[in-house]
Amino acid sequence: MPTQVQPSRNQDFAGLTVLVIDDERSVRMGMRVLLEELGCQFVEACSIEEATQQALSARPDVVLADMRLRNGETGIAAISSIVAAIGQTPSVLISGDTAPDRLQEANRAGITLLHKPVSLPTLQAELGRILDDKGPRHEPTRS
């Protein structure tokens, strides 16, 4: 009998805004399908500059960033830029590179690393973990 990923206590992802940063359009589109299946709002970027602009306008609840972007950019640098722009935001690195130094690099940065391809159960479990750690979401107060 196959093992199943245990569902998180918090499975309500409806309206959760997730910014996906990846230089490959096909990867972004694949993540879009998974995230929309979970009820998330999808925002995308392919570079640090675009990710920072998207973060400023969309105010994502979660950032999913490819470990290696084009032109020497990294997901860690993109996440750092977003944090500088909008404050601490739960973030996850995603990489197709399984070399131990990738895991060490993510660990040094204090960011969870998932390996590509990311399955729906893995994504669901990670988003659930983030929401459980973050606590219930609150609507922003209006002045």
PDB file of C-alpha atoms in Angstrom:
ATOM      1  CA  MET A   1       0.000   0.000   0.000  1.00  0.00           C
ATOM      2  CA  PRO A   2       1.508   3.401  -0.957  1.00  0.00           C
ATOM      3  CA  THR A   3       2.310   5.873   1.791  1.00  0.00           C
ATOM      4  CA  GLN A   4       0.409   9.120   1.778  1.00  0.00           C
ATOM      5  CA  VAL A   5       1.486  12.582   2.840  1.00  0.00           C
ATOM      6  CA  GLN A   6      -0.337  13.508   6.015  1.00  0.00           C
ATOM      7  CA  PRO A   7      -2.629  16.468   5.431  1.00  0.00           C
ATOM      8  CA  SER A   8      -1.933  19.566   7.448  1.00  0.00           C
ATOM      9  CA  ARG A   9      -4.387  20.773  10.054  1.00  0.00           C
ATOM     10  CA  ASN A  10      -4.798  23.947   8.013  1.00  0.00           C
ATOM     11  CA  GLN A  11      -5.938  22.939   4.531  1.00  0.00           C
ATOM     12  CA  ASP A  12      -7.679  26.168   3.549  1.00  0.00           C
ATOM     13  CA  PHE A  13      -5.416  27.688   0.916  1.00  0.00           C
ATOM     14  CA  ALA A  14      -8.189  29.688  -0.774  1.00  0.00           C
ATOM     15  CA  GLY A  15      -6.994  33.211  -1.421  1.00  0.00           C
ATOM     16  CA  LEU A  16      -3.403  32.497  -0.361  1.00  0.00           C
ATOM     17  CA  THR A  17      -1.185  34.574  -2.660  1.00  0.00           C
ATOM     18  CA  VAL A  18       1.941  32.726  -3.793  1.00  0.00           C
ATOM     19  CA  LEU A  19       4.743  34.381  -5.754  1.00  0.00           C
ATOM     20  CA  VAL A  20       6.643  31.879  -7.915  1.00  0.00           C
ATOM     21  CA  ILE A  21      10.103  32.956  -9.107  1.00  0.00           C
ATOM     22  CA  ASP A  22      11.638  30.795 -11.827  1.00  0.00           C
ATOM     23  CA  ASP A  23      13.469  31.652 -15.020  1.00  0.00           C
ATOM     24  CA  GLU A  24      11.770  28.784 -16.883  1.00  0.00           C
ATOM     25  CA  ARG A  25       8.258  29.605 -18.071  1.00  0.00           C
ATOM     26  CA  SER A  26       7.259  25.920 -18.209  1.00  0.00           C
ATOM     27  CA  VAL A  27       8.119  25.500 -14.524  1.00  0.00           C
ATOM     28  CA  ARG A  28       6.107  28.603 -13.599  1.00  0.00           C
ATOM     29  CA  MET A  29       3.125  27.293 -15.559  1.00  0.00           C
ATOM     30  CA  GLY A  30       3.376  23.892 -13.872  1.00  0.00           C
ATOM     31  CA  MET A  31       3.415  25.543 -10.456  1.00  0.00           C
ATOM     32  CA  ARG A  32       0.468  27.698 -11.508  1.00  0.00           C
ATOM     33  CA  VAL A  33      -1.601  24.574 -12.225  1.00  0.00           C
ATOM     34  CA  LEU A  34      -0.753  23.078  -8.821  1.00  0.00           C
ATOM     35  CA  LEU A  35      -1.341  26.290  -6.886  1.00  0.00           C
ATOM     36  CA  GLU A  36      -4.628  27.092  -8.600  1.00  0.00           C
ATOM     37  CA  GLU A  37      -5.786  23.528  -7.908  1.00  0.00           C
ATOM     38  CA  LEU A  38      -5.241  24.318  -4.223  1.00  0.00           C
ATOM     39  CA  GLY A  39      -7.202  27.572  -4.545  1.00  0.00           C
ATOM     40  CA  CYS A  40      -4.172  29.870  -4.324  1.00  0.00           C
ATOM     41  CA  GLN A  41      -3.714  33.152  -6.146  1.00  0.00           C
ATOM     42  CA  PHE A  42      -0.705  32.832  -8.462  1.00  0.00           C
ATOM     43  CA  VAL A  43       1.825  35.601  -9.128  1.00  0.00           C
ATOM     44  CA  GLU A  44       4.961  34.997 -11.195  1.00  0.00           C
ATOM     45  CA  ALA A  45       8.370  36.477 -11.856  1.00  0.00           C
ATOM     46  CA  CYS A  46      11.534  35.386 -13.657  1.00  0.00           C
ATOM     47  CA  SER A  47      14.152  37.700 -12.101  1.00  0.00           C
ATOM     48  CA  ILE A  48      14.999  39.447  -8.846  1.00  0.00           C
ATOM     49  CA  GLU A  49      13.854  42.823 -10.176  1.00  0.00           C
ATOM     50  CA  GLU A  50      10.519  41.473 -11.421  1.00  0.00           C
ATOM     51  CA  ALA A  51      10.001  39.461  -8.217  1.00  0.00           C
ATOM     52  CA  THR A  52      10.556  42.529  -6.060  1.00  0.00           C
ATOM     53  CA  GLN A  53       8.112  44.578  -8.158  1.00  0.00           C
ATOM     54  CA  GLN A  54       5.514  41.787  -7.993  1.00  0.00           C
ATOM     55  CA  ALA A  55       5.995  41.481  -4.230  1.00  0.00           C
ATOM     56  CA  LEU A  56       5.454  45.207  -3.762  1.00  0.00           C
ATOM     57  CA  SER A  57       2.188  45.101  -5.711  1.00  0.00           C
ATOM     58  CA  ALA A  58       0.802  41.665  -4.753  1.00  0.00           C
ATOM     59  CA  ARG A  59       2.086  41.360  -1.153  1.00  0.00           C
ATOM     60  CA  PRO A  60       2.408  37.549  -1.356  1.00  0.00           C
ATOM     61  CA  ASP A  61       1.735  35.287   1.619  1.00  0.00           C
ATOM     62  CA  VAL A  62       4.410  32.843   0.419  1.00  0.00           C
ATOM     63  CA  VAL A  63       7.357  32.967  -2.005  1.00  0.00           C
ATOM     64  CA  LEU A  64       8.523  29.903  -3.962  1.00  0.00           C
ATOM     65  CA  ALA A  65      11.864  30.612  -5.636  1.00  0.00           C
ATOM     66  CA  ASP A  66      14.079  28.561  -7.922  1.00  0.00           C
ATOM     67  CA  MET A  67      17.540  28.173  -6.405  1.00  0.00           C
ATOM     68  CA  ARG A  68      19.332  29.251  -9.601  1.00  0.00           C
ATOM     69  CA  LEU A  69      17.989  31.946 -11.902  1.00  0.00           C
ATOM     70  CA  ARG A  70      19.508  33.431 -15.062  1.00  0.00           C
ATOM     71  CA  ASN A  71      22.423  35.859 -15.210  1.00  0.00           C
ATOM     72  CA  GLY A  72      23.942  34.593 -11.967  1.00  0.00           C
ATOM     73  CA  GLU A  73      20.889  35.525  -9.901  1.00  0.00           C
ATOM     74  CA  THR A  74      19.753  33.208  -7.114  1.00  0.00           C
ATOM     75  CA  GLY A  75      16.521  32.469  -5.328  1.00  0.00           C
ATOM     76  CA  ILE A  76      18.217  33.367  -2.052  1.00  0.00           C
ATOM     77  CA  ALA A  77      19.050  36.840  -3.401  1.00  0.00           C
ATOM     78  CA  ALA A  78      15.478  37.213  -4.717  1.00  0.00           C
ATOM     79  CA  ILE A  79      14.046  36.308  -1.317  1.00  0.00           C
ATOM     80  CA  SER A  80      16.436  38.756   0.394  1.00  0.00           C
ATOM     81  CA  SER A  81      15.316  41.516  -1.978  1.00  0.00           C
ATOM     82  CA  ILE A  82      11.654  40.758  -1.255  1.00  0.00           C
ATOM     83  CA  VAL A  83      12.241  40.778   2.512  1.00  0.00           C
ATOM     84  CA  ALA A  84      14.012  44.149   2.193  1.00  0.00           C
ATOM     85  CA  ALA A  85      11.054  45.500   0.186  1.00  0.00           C
ATOM     86  CA  ILE A  86       8.032  44.155   2.089  1.00  0.00           C
ATOM     87  CA  GLY A  87       9.317  42.495   5.255  1.00  0.00           C
ATOM     88  CA  GLN A  88       9.610  38.897   6.359  1.00  0.00           C
ATOM     89  CA  THR A  89       7.688  36.563   4.040  1.00  0.00           C
ATOM     90  CA  PRO A  90       7.564  32.756   4.353  1.00  0.00           C
ATOM     91  CA  SER A  91       9.744  31.421   1.549  1.00  0.00           C
ATOM     92  CA  VAL A  92      10.772  28.102   0.020  1.00  0.00           C
ATOM     93  CA  LEU A  93      13.578  27.372  -2.423  1.00  0.00           C
ATOM     94  CA  ILE A  94      13.029  24.876  -5.226  1.00  0.00           C
ATOM     95  CA  SER A  95      15.861  23.210  -7.117  1.00  0.00           C
ATOM     96  CA  GLY A  96      16.436  20.491  -9.656  1.00  0.00           C
ATOM     97  CA  ASP A  97      20.023  20.301  -8.400  1.00  0.00           C
ATOM     98  CA  THR A  98      20.363  17.586  -5.754  1.00  0.00           C
ATOM     99  CA  ALA A  99      24.005  18.302  -4.883  1.00  0.00           C
ATOM    100  CA  PRO A 100      24.642  18.391  -1.118  1.00  0.00           C
ATOM    101  CA  ASP A 101      26.064  21.914  -1.366  1.00  0.00           C
ATOM    102  CA  ARG A 102      22.634  23.180  -2.571  1.00  0.00           C
ATOM    103  CA  LEU A 103      21.054  21.847   0.623  1.00  0.00           C
ATOM    104  CA  GLN A 104      23.843  23.384   2.708  1.00  0.00           C
ATOM    105  CA  GLU A 105      23.412  26.730   0.948  1.00  0.00           C
ATOM    106  CA  ALA A 106      19.666  26.711   1.690  1.00  0.00           C
ATOM    107  CA  ASN A 107      20.302  25.635   5.293  1.00  0.00           C
ATOM    108  CA  ARG A 108      22.785  28.479   5.797  1.00  0.00           C
ATOM    109  CA  ALA A 109      20.132  30.891   4.529  1.00  0.00           C
ATOM    110  CA  GLY A 110      17.517  29.326   6.829  1.00  0.00           C
ATOM    111  CA  ILE A 111      15.203  28.513   3.916  1.00  0.00           C
ATOM    112  CA  THR A 112      13.477  25.188   3.230  1.00  0.00           C
ATOM    113  CA  LEU A 113      14.593  23.502  -0.011  1.00  0.00           C
ATOM    114  CA  LEU A 114      12.276  21.301  -2.086  1.00  0.00           C
ATOM    115  CA  HIS A 115      13.533  19.296  -5.049  1.00  0.00           C
ATOM    116  CA  LYS A 116      11.976  19.469  -8.523  1.00  0.00           C
ATOM    117  CA  PRO A 117       9.641  18.219  -9.671  1.00  0.00           C
ATOM    118  CA  VAL A 118       7.428  19.306  -6.776  1.00  0.00           C
ATOM    119  CA  SER A 119       4.334  17.110  -6.464  1.00  0.00           C
ATOM    120  CA  LEU A 120       0.917  18.360  -5.388  1.00  0.00           C
ATOM    121  CA  PRO A 121       1.057  16.461  -2.045  1.00  0.00           C
ATOM    122  CA  THR A 122       4.526  17.886  -1.303  1.00  0.00           C
ATOM    123  CA  LEU A 123       3.420  21.430  -2.157  1.00  0.00           C
ATOM    124  CA  GLN A 124       0.243  21.032  -0.120  1.00  0.00           C
ATOM    125  CA  ALA A 125       2.196  19.733   2.889  1.00  0.00           C
ATOM    126  CA  GLU A 126       4.736  22.583   2.699  1.00  0.00           C
ATOM    127  CA  LEU A 127       2.056  25.282   2.371  1.00  0.00           C
ATOM    128  CA  GLY A 128       0.209  23.675   5.276  1.00  0.00           C
ATOM    129  CA  ARG A 129       3.390  23.704   7.378  1.00  0.00           C
ATOM    130  CA  ILE A 130       3.927  27.380   6.571  1.00  0.00           C
ATOM    131  CA  LEU A 131       0.359  28.291   7.495  1.00  0.00           C
ATOM    132  CA  ASP A 132       0.527  26.218  10.681  1.00  0.00           C
ATOM    133  CA  ASP A 133       3.752  28.028  11.652  1.00  0.00           C
ATOM    134  CA  LYS A 134       2.341  31.415  10.688  1.00  0.00           C
ATOM    135  CA  GLY A 135      -0.999  30.920  12.438  1.00  0.00           C
ATOM    136  CA  PRO A 136      -4.377  32.015  11.113  1.00  0.00           C
ATOM    137  CA  ARG A 137      -4.420  34.607   8.384  1.00  0.00           C
ATOM    138  CA  HIS A 138      -6.039  37.912   9.211  1.00  0.00           C
ATOM    139  CA  GLU A 139      -7.638  40.363   6.861  1.00  0.00           C
ATOM    140  CA  PRO A 140      -5.772  43.672   6.830  1.00  0.00           C
ATOM    141  CA  THR A 141      -7.427  46.413   8.829  1.00  0.00           C
ATOM    142  CA  ARG A 142      -8.841  49.229   6.771  1.00  0.00           C
ATOM    143  CA  SER A 143      -8.419  52.837   7.789  1.00  0.00           C
TER     144      SER A 143
END
